[in-house]
PDB file of C-alpha atoms and ligand atoms in Angstrom:
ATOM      1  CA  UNK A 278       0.000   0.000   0.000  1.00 89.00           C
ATOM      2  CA  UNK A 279       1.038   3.464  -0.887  1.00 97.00           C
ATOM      3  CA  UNK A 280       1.189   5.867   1.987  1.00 98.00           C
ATOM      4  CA  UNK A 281       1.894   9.434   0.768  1.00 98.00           C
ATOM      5  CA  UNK A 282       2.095  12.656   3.458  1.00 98.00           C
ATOM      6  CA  UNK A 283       1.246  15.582   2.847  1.00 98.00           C
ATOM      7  CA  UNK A 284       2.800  18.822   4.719  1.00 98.00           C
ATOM      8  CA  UNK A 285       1.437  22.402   4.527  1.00 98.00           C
ATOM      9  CA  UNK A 286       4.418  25.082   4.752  1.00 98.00           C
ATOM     10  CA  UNK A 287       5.728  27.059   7.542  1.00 97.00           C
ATOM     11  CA  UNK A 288       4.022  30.062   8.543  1.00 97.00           C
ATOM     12  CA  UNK A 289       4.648  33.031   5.889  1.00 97.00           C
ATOM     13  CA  UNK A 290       4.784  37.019   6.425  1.00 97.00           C
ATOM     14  CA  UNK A 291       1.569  37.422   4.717  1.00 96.00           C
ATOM     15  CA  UNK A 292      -0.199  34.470   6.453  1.00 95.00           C
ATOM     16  CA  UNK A 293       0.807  37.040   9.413  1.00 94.00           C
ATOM     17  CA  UNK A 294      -0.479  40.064   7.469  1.00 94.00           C
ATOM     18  CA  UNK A 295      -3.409  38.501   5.948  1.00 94.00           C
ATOM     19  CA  UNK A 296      -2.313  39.060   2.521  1.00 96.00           C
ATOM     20  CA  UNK A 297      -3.312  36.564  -0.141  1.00 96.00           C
ATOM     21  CA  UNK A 298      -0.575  34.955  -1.906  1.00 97.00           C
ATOM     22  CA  UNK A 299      -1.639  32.293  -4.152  1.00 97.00           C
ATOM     23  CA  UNK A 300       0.815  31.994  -6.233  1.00 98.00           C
ATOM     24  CA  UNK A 301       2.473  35.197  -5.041  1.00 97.00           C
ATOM     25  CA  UNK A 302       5.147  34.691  -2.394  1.00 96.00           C
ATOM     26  CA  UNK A 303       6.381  35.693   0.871  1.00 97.00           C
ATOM     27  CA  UNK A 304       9.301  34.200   2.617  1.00 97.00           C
ATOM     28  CA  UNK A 305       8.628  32.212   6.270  1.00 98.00           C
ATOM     29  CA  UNK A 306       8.467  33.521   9.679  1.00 97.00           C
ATOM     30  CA  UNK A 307      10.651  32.755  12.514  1.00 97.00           C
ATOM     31  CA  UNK A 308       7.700  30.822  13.408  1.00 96.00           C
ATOM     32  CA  UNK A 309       7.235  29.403  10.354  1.00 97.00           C
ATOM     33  CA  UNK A 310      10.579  28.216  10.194  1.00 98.00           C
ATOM     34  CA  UNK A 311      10.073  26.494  13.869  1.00 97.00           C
ATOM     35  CA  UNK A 312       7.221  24.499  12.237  1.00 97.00           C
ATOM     36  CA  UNK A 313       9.003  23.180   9.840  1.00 98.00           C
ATOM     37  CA  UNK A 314      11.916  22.420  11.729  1.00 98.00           C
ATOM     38  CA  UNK A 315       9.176  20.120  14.305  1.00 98.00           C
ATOM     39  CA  UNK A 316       7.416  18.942  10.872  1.00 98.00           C
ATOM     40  CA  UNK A 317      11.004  17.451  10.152  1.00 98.00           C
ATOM     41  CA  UNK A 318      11.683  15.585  13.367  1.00 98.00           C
ATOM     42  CA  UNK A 319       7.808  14.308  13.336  1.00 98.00           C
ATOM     43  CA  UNK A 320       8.688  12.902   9.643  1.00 98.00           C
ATOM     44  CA  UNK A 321      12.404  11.838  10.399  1.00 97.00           C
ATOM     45  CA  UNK A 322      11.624   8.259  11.327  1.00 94.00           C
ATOM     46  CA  UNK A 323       8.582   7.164   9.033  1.00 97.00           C
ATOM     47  CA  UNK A 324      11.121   6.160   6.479  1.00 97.00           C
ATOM     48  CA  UNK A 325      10.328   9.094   3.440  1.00 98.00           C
ATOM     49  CA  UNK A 326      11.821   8.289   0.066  1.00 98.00           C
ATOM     50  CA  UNK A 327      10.732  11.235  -2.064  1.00 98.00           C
ATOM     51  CA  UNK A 328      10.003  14.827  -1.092  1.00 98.00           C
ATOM     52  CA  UNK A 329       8.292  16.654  -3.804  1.00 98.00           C
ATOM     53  CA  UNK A 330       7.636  20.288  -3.265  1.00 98.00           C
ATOM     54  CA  UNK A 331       5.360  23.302  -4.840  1.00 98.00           C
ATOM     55  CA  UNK A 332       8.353  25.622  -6.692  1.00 98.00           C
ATOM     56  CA  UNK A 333       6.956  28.591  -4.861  1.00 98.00           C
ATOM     57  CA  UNK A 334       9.603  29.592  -2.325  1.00 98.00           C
ATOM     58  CA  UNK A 335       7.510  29.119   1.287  1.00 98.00           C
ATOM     59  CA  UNK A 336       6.850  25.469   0.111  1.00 98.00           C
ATOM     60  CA  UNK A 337      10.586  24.960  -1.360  1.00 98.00           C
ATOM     61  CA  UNK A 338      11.793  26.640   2.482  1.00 98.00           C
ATOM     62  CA  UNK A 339       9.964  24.317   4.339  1.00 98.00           C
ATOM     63  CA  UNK A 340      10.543  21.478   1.880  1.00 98.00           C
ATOM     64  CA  UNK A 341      14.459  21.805   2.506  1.00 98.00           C
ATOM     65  CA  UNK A 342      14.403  21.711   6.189  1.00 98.00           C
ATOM     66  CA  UNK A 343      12.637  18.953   6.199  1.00 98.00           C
ATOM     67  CA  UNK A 344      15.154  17.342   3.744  1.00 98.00           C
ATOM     68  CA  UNK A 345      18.070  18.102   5.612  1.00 97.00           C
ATOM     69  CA  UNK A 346      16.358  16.767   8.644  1.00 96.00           C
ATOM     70  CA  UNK A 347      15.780  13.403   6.423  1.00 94.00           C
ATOM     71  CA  UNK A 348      18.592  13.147   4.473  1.00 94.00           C
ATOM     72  CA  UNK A 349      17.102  13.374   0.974  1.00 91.00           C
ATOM     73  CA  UNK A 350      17.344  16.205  -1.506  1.00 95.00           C
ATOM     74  CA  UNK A 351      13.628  17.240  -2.594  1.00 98.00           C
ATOM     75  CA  UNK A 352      11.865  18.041  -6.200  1.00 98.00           C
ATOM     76  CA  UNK A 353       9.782  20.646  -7.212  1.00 98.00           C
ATOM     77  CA  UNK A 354       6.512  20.141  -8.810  1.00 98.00           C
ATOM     78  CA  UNK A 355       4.726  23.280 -10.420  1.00 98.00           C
ATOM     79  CA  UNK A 356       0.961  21.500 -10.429  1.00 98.00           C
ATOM     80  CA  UNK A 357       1.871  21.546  -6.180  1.00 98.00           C
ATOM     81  CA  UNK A 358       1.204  25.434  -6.220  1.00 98.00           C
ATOM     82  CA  UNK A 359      -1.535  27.194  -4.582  1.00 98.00           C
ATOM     83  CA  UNK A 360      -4.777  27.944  -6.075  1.00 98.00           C
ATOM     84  CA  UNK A 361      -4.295  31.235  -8.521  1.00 98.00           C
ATOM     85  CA  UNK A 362      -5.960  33.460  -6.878  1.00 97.00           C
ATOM     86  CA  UNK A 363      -5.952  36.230 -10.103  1.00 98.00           C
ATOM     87  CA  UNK A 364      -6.524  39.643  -9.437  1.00 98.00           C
ATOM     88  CA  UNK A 365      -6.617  39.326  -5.394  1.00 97.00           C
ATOM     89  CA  UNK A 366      -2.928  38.075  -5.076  1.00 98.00           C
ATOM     90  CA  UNK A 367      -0.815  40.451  -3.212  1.00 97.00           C
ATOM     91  CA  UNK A 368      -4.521  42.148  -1.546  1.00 97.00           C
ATOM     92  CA  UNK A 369      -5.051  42.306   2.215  1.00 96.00           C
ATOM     93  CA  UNK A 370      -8.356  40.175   2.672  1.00 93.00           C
ATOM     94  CA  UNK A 371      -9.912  42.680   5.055  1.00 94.00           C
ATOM     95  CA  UNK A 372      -9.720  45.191   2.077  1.00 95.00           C
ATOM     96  CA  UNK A 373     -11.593  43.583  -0.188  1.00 96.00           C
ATOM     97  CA  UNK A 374     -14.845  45.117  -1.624  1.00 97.00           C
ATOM     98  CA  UNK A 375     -18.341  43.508  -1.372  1.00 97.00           C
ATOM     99  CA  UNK A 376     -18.111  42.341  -5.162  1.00 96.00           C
ATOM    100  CA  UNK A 377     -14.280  41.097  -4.932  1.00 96.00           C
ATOM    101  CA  UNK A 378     -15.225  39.165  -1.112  1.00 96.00           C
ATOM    102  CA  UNK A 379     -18.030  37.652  -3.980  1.00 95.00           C
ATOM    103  CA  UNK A 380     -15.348  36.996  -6.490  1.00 95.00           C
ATOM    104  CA  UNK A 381     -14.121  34.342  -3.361  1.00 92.00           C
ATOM    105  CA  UNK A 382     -17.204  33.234  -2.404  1.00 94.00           C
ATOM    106  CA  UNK A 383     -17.872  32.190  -6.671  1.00 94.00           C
ATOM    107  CA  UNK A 384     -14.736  29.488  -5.732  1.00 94.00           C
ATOM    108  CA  UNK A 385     -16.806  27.310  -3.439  1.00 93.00           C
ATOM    109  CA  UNK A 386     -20.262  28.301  -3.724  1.00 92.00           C
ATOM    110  CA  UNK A 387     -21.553  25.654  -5.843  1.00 89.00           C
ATOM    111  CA  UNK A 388     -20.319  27.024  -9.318  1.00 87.00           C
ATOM    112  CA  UNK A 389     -18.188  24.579 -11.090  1.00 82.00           C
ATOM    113  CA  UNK A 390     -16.060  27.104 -12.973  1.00 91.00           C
ATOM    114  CA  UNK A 391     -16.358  29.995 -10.450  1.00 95.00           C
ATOM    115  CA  UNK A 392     -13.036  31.659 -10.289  1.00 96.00           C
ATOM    116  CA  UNK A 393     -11.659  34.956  -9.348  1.00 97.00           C
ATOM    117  CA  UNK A 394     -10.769  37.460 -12.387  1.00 97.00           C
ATOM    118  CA  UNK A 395      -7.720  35.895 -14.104  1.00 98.00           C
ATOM    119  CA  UNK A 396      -7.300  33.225 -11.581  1.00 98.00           C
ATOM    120  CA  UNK A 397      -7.887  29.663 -11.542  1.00 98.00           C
ATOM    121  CA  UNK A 398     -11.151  27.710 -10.380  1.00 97.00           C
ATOM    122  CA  UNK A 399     -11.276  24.876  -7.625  1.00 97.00           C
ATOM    123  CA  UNK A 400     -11.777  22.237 -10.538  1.00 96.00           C
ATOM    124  CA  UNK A 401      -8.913  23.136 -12.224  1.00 97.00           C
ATOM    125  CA  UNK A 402      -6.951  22.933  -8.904  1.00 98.00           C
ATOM    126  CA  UNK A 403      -8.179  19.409  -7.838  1.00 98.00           C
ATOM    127  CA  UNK A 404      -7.288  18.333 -11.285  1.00 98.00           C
ATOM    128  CA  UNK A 405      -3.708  19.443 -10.868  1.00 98.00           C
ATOM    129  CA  UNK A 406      -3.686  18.061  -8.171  1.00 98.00           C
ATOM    130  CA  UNK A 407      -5.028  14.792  -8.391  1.00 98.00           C
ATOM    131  CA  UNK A 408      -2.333  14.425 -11.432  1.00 98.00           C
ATOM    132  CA  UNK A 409       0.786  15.260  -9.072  1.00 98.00           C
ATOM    133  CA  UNK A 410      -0.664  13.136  -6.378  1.00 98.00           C
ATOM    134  CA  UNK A 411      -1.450  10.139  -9.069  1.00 98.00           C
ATOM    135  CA  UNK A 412       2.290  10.479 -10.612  1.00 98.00           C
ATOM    136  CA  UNK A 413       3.329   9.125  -6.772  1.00 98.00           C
ATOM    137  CA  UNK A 414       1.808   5.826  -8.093  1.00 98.00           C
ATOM    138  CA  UNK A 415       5.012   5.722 -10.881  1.00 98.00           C
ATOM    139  CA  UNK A 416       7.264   5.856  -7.961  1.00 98.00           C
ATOM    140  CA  UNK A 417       9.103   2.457  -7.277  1.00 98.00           C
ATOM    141  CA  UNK A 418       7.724  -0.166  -5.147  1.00 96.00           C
ATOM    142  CA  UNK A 419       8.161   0.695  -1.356  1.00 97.00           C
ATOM    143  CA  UNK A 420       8.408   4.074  -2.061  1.00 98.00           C
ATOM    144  CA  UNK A 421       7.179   6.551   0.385  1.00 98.00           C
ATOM    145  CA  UNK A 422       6.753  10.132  -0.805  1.00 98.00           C
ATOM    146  CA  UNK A 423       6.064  13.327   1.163  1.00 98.00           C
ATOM    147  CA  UNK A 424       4.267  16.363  -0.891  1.00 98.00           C
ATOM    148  CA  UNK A 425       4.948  19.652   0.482  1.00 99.00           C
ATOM    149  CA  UNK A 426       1.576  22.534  -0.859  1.00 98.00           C
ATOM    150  CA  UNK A 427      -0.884  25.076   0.871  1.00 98.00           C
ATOM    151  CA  UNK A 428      -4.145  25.273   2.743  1.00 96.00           C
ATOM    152  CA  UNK A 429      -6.117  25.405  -0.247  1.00 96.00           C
ATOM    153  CA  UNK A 430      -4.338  23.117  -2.558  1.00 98.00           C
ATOM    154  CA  UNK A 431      -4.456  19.975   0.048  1.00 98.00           C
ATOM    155  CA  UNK A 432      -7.558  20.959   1.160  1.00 97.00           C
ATOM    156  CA  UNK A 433      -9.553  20.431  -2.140  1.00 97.00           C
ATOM    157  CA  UNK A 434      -7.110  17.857  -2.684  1.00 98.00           C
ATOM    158  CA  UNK A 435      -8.404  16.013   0.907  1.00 98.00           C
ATOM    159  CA  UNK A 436     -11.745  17.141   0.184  1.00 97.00           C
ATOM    160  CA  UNK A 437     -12.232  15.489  -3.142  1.00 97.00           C
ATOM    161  CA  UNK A 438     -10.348  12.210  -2.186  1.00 98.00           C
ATOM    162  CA  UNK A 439     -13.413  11.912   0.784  1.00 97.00           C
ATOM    163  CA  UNK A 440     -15.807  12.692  -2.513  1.00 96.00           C
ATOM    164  CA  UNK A 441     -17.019  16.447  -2.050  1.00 96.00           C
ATOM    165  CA  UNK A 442     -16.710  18.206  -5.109  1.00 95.00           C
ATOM    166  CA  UNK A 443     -13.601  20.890  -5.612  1.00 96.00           C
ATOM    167  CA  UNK A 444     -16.203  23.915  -5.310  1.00 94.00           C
ATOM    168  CA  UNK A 445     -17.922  22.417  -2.431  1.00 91.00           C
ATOM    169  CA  UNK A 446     -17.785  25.213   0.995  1.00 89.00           C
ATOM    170  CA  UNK A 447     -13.791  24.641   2.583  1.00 88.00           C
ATOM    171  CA  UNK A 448     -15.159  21.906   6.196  1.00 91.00           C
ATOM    172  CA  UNK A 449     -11.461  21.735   6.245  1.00 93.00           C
ATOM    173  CA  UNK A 450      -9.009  23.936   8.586  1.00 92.00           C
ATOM    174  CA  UNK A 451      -4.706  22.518   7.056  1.00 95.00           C
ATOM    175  CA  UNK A 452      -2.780  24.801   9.389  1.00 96.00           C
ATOM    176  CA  UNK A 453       1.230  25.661   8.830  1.00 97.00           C
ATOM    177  CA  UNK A 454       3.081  22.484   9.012  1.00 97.00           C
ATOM    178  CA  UNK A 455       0.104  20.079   9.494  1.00 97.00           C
ATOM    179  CA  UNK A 456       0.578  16.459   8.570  1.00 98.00           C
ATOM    180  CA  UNK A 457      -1.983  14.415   6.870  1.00 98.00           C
ATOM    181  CA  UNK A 458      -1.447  11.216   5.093  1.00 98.00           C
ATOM    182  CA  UNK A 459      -3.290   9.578   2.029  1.00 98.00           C
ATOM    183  CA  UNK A 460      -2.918   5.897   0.762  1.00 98.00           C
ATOM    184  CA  UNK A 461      -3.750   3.895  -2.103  1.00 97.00           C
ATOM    185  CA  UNK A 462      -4.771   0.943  -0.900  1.00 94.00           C
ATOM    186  CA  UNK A 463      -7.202  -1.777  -2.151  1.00 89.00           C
ATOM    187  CA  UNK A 464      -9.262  -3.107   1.526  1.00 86.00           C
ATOM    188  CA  UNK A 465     -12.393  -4.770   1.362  1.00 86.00           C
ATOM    189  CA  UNK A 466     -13.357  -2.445   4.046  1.00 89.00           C
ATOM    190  CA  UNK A 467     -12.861   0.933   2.557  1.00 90.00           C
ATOM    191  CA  UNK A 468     -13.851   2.521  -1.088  1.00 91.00           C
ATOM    192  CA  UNK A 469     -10.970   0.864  -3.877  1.00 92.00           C
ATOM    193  CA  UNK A 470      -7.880   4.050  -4.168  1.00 96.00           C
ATOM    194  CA  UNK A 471      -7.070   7.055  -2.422  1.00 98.00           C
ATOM    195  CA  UNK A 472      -8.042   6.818   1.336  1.00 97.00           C
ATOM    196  CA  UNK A 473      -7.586   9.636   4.000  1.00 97.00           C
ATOM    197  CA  UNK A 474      -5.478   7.689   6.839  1.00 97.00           C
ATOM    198  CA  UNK A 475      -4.823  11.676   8.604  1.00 97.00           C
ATOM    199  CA  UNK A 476      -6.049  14.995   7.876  1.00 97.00           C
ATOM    200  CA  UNK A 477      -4.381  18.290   9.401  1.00 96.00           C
ATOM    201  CA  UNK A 478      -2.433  16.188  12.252  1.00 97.00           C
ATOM    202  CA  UNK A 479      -0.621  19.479  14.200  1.00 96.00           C
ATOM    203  CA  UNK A 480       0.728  17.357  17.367  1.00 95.00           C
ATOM    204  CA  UNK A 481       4.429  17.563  16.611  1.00 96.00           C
ATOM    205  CA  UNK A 482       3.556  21.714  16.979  1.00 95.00           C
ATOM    206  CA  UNK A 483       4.449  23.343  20.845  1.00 89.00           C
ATOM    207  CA  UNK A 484       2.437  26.300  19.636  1.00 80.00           C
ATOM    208  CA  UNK A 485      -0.862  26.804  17.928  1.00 79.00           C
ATOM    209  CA  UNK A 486      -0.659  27.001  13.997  1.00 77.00           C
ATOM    210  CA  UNK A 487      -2.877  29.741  12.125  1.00 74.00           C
ATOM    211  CA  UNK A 488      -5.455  28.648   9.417  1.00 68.00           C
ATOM    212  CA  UNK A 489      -4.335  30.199   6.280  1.00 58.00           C
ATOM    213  CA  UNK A 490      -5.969  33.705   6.575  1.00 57.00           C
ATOM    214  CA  UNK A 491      -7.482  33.370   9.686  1.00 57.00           C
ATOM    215  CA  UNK A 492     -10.997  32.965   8.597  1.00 46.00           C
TER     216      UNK A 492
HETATM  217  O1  LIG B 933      -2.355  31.597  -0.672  1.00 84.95           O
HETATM  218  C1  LIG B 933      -2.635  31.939   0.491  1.00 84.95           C
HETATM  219  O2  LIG B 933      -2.597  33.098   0.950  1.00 84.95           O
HETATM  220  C2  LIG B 933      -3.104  30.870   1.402  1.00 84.95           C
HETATM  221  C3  LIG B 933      -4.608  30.735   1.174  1.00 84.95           C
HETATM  222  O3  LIG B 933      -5.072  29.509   1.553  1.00 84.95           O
HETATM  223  O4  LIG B 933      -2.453  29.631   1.086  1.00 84.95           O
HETATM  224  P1  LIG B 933      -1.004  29.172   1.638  1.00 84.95           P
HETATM  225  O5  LIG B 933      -0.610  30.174   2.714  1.00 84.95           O
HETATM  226  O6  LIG B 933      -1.214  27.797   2.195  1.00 84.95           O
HETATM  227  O7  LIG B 933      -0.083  29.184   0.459  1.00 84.95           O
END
């Protein structure tokens, strides 16, 4: 059986600020670099393979403490990124107007192509993905990779693995440095593929981790 983890990054500067980044960047906080330092020992000993990273920098930061914790370089892949988030990157949340807060709500309100202005919808995002997260199954037998992404991206990804669709409302909080695991597995107990073993796991933390803008 394929066991796969899944790490959110560090907290970031404009996590702090509440800034959207998408796929806009901002480097990690003292804090954030704590978390992944504790991410790294938690991960140390379950006997990681492959690290594969989002190329942004706060998941590429986080990715390479944890792979000098394990002992294995680490691989970007560009379908890892955060959700584009268009025309509201680099925007403080609490600024935005009644129509651009709707331009958010259109991502997970039931429309299947909602998106904000020149960003990406939640369909496209899950399909990205789901193909990063399938390309694990190409790995060699026994391997056991570790993806490091962002709230949103492992959140639809999580979300559509337990069957809600990709715009369905977020029902799940991924905080800095959370672990959660997937496998593919075939049990006579459970539905045939992907299976959520943990979701959002923040134990190995000594302090509490923020949701990704606070909401
Ligand atoms: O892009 C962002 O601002 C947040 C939103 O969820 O994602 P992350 O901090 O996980 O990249």
């Amino acid at each position: 059986m394929l066991q796969v983890y899944l790490v959110r990054h560090g907290e970031t500067q404009w996590n702090v600020e509440r800034r959207i980044q998408g796929q806009s960047d901002s480097g990690l906080t003292g804090k954030g670099i704590q978390q992944a330092q504790q991410v790294a020992q938690r991960v140390r000993n379950l006997g990681i393979t492959h690290i594969i990273s989002s190329d942004l920098g706060r998941t590429q930061q986080t990715a390479r403490i944890i792979a000098q914790a394990i002992g294995c370089d680490y691989v970007v892949d560009d379908r890892l990124r955060e959700l584009d988030m268009g025309v509201l990157e680099k925007r403080d949340i609490d600024s935005l107007t009644e129509e651009e807060e709707s331009w958010r709500r259109r991502l997970v309100d039931g429309t299947p192509d909602g998106r904000i202005p020149q960003g990406e919808s939640m369909t496209e995002l899950s399909q990205r993905m789901h193909a990063a997260l399938s390309a694990c199954l190409e790995l060699p037998p026994q391997s056991r990779p570790l993806l490091v992404s962002h709230g949103m991206a492992l959140g639809c990804l999580v979300s559509t693995i337990l069957g809600l669709p990709p715009y369905a409302e977020r029902r799940l909080r991924l905080r800095n440095c959370s672990l959660s695991r997937v496998d593919y597995q075939q049990s006579a107990w459970l539905a045939p593929g992907w299976v959520v073993e943990t979701a959002g796991d923040v134990s190995h933390l000594d302090a509490p981790a923020m949701d990704e803008l606070q909401r």
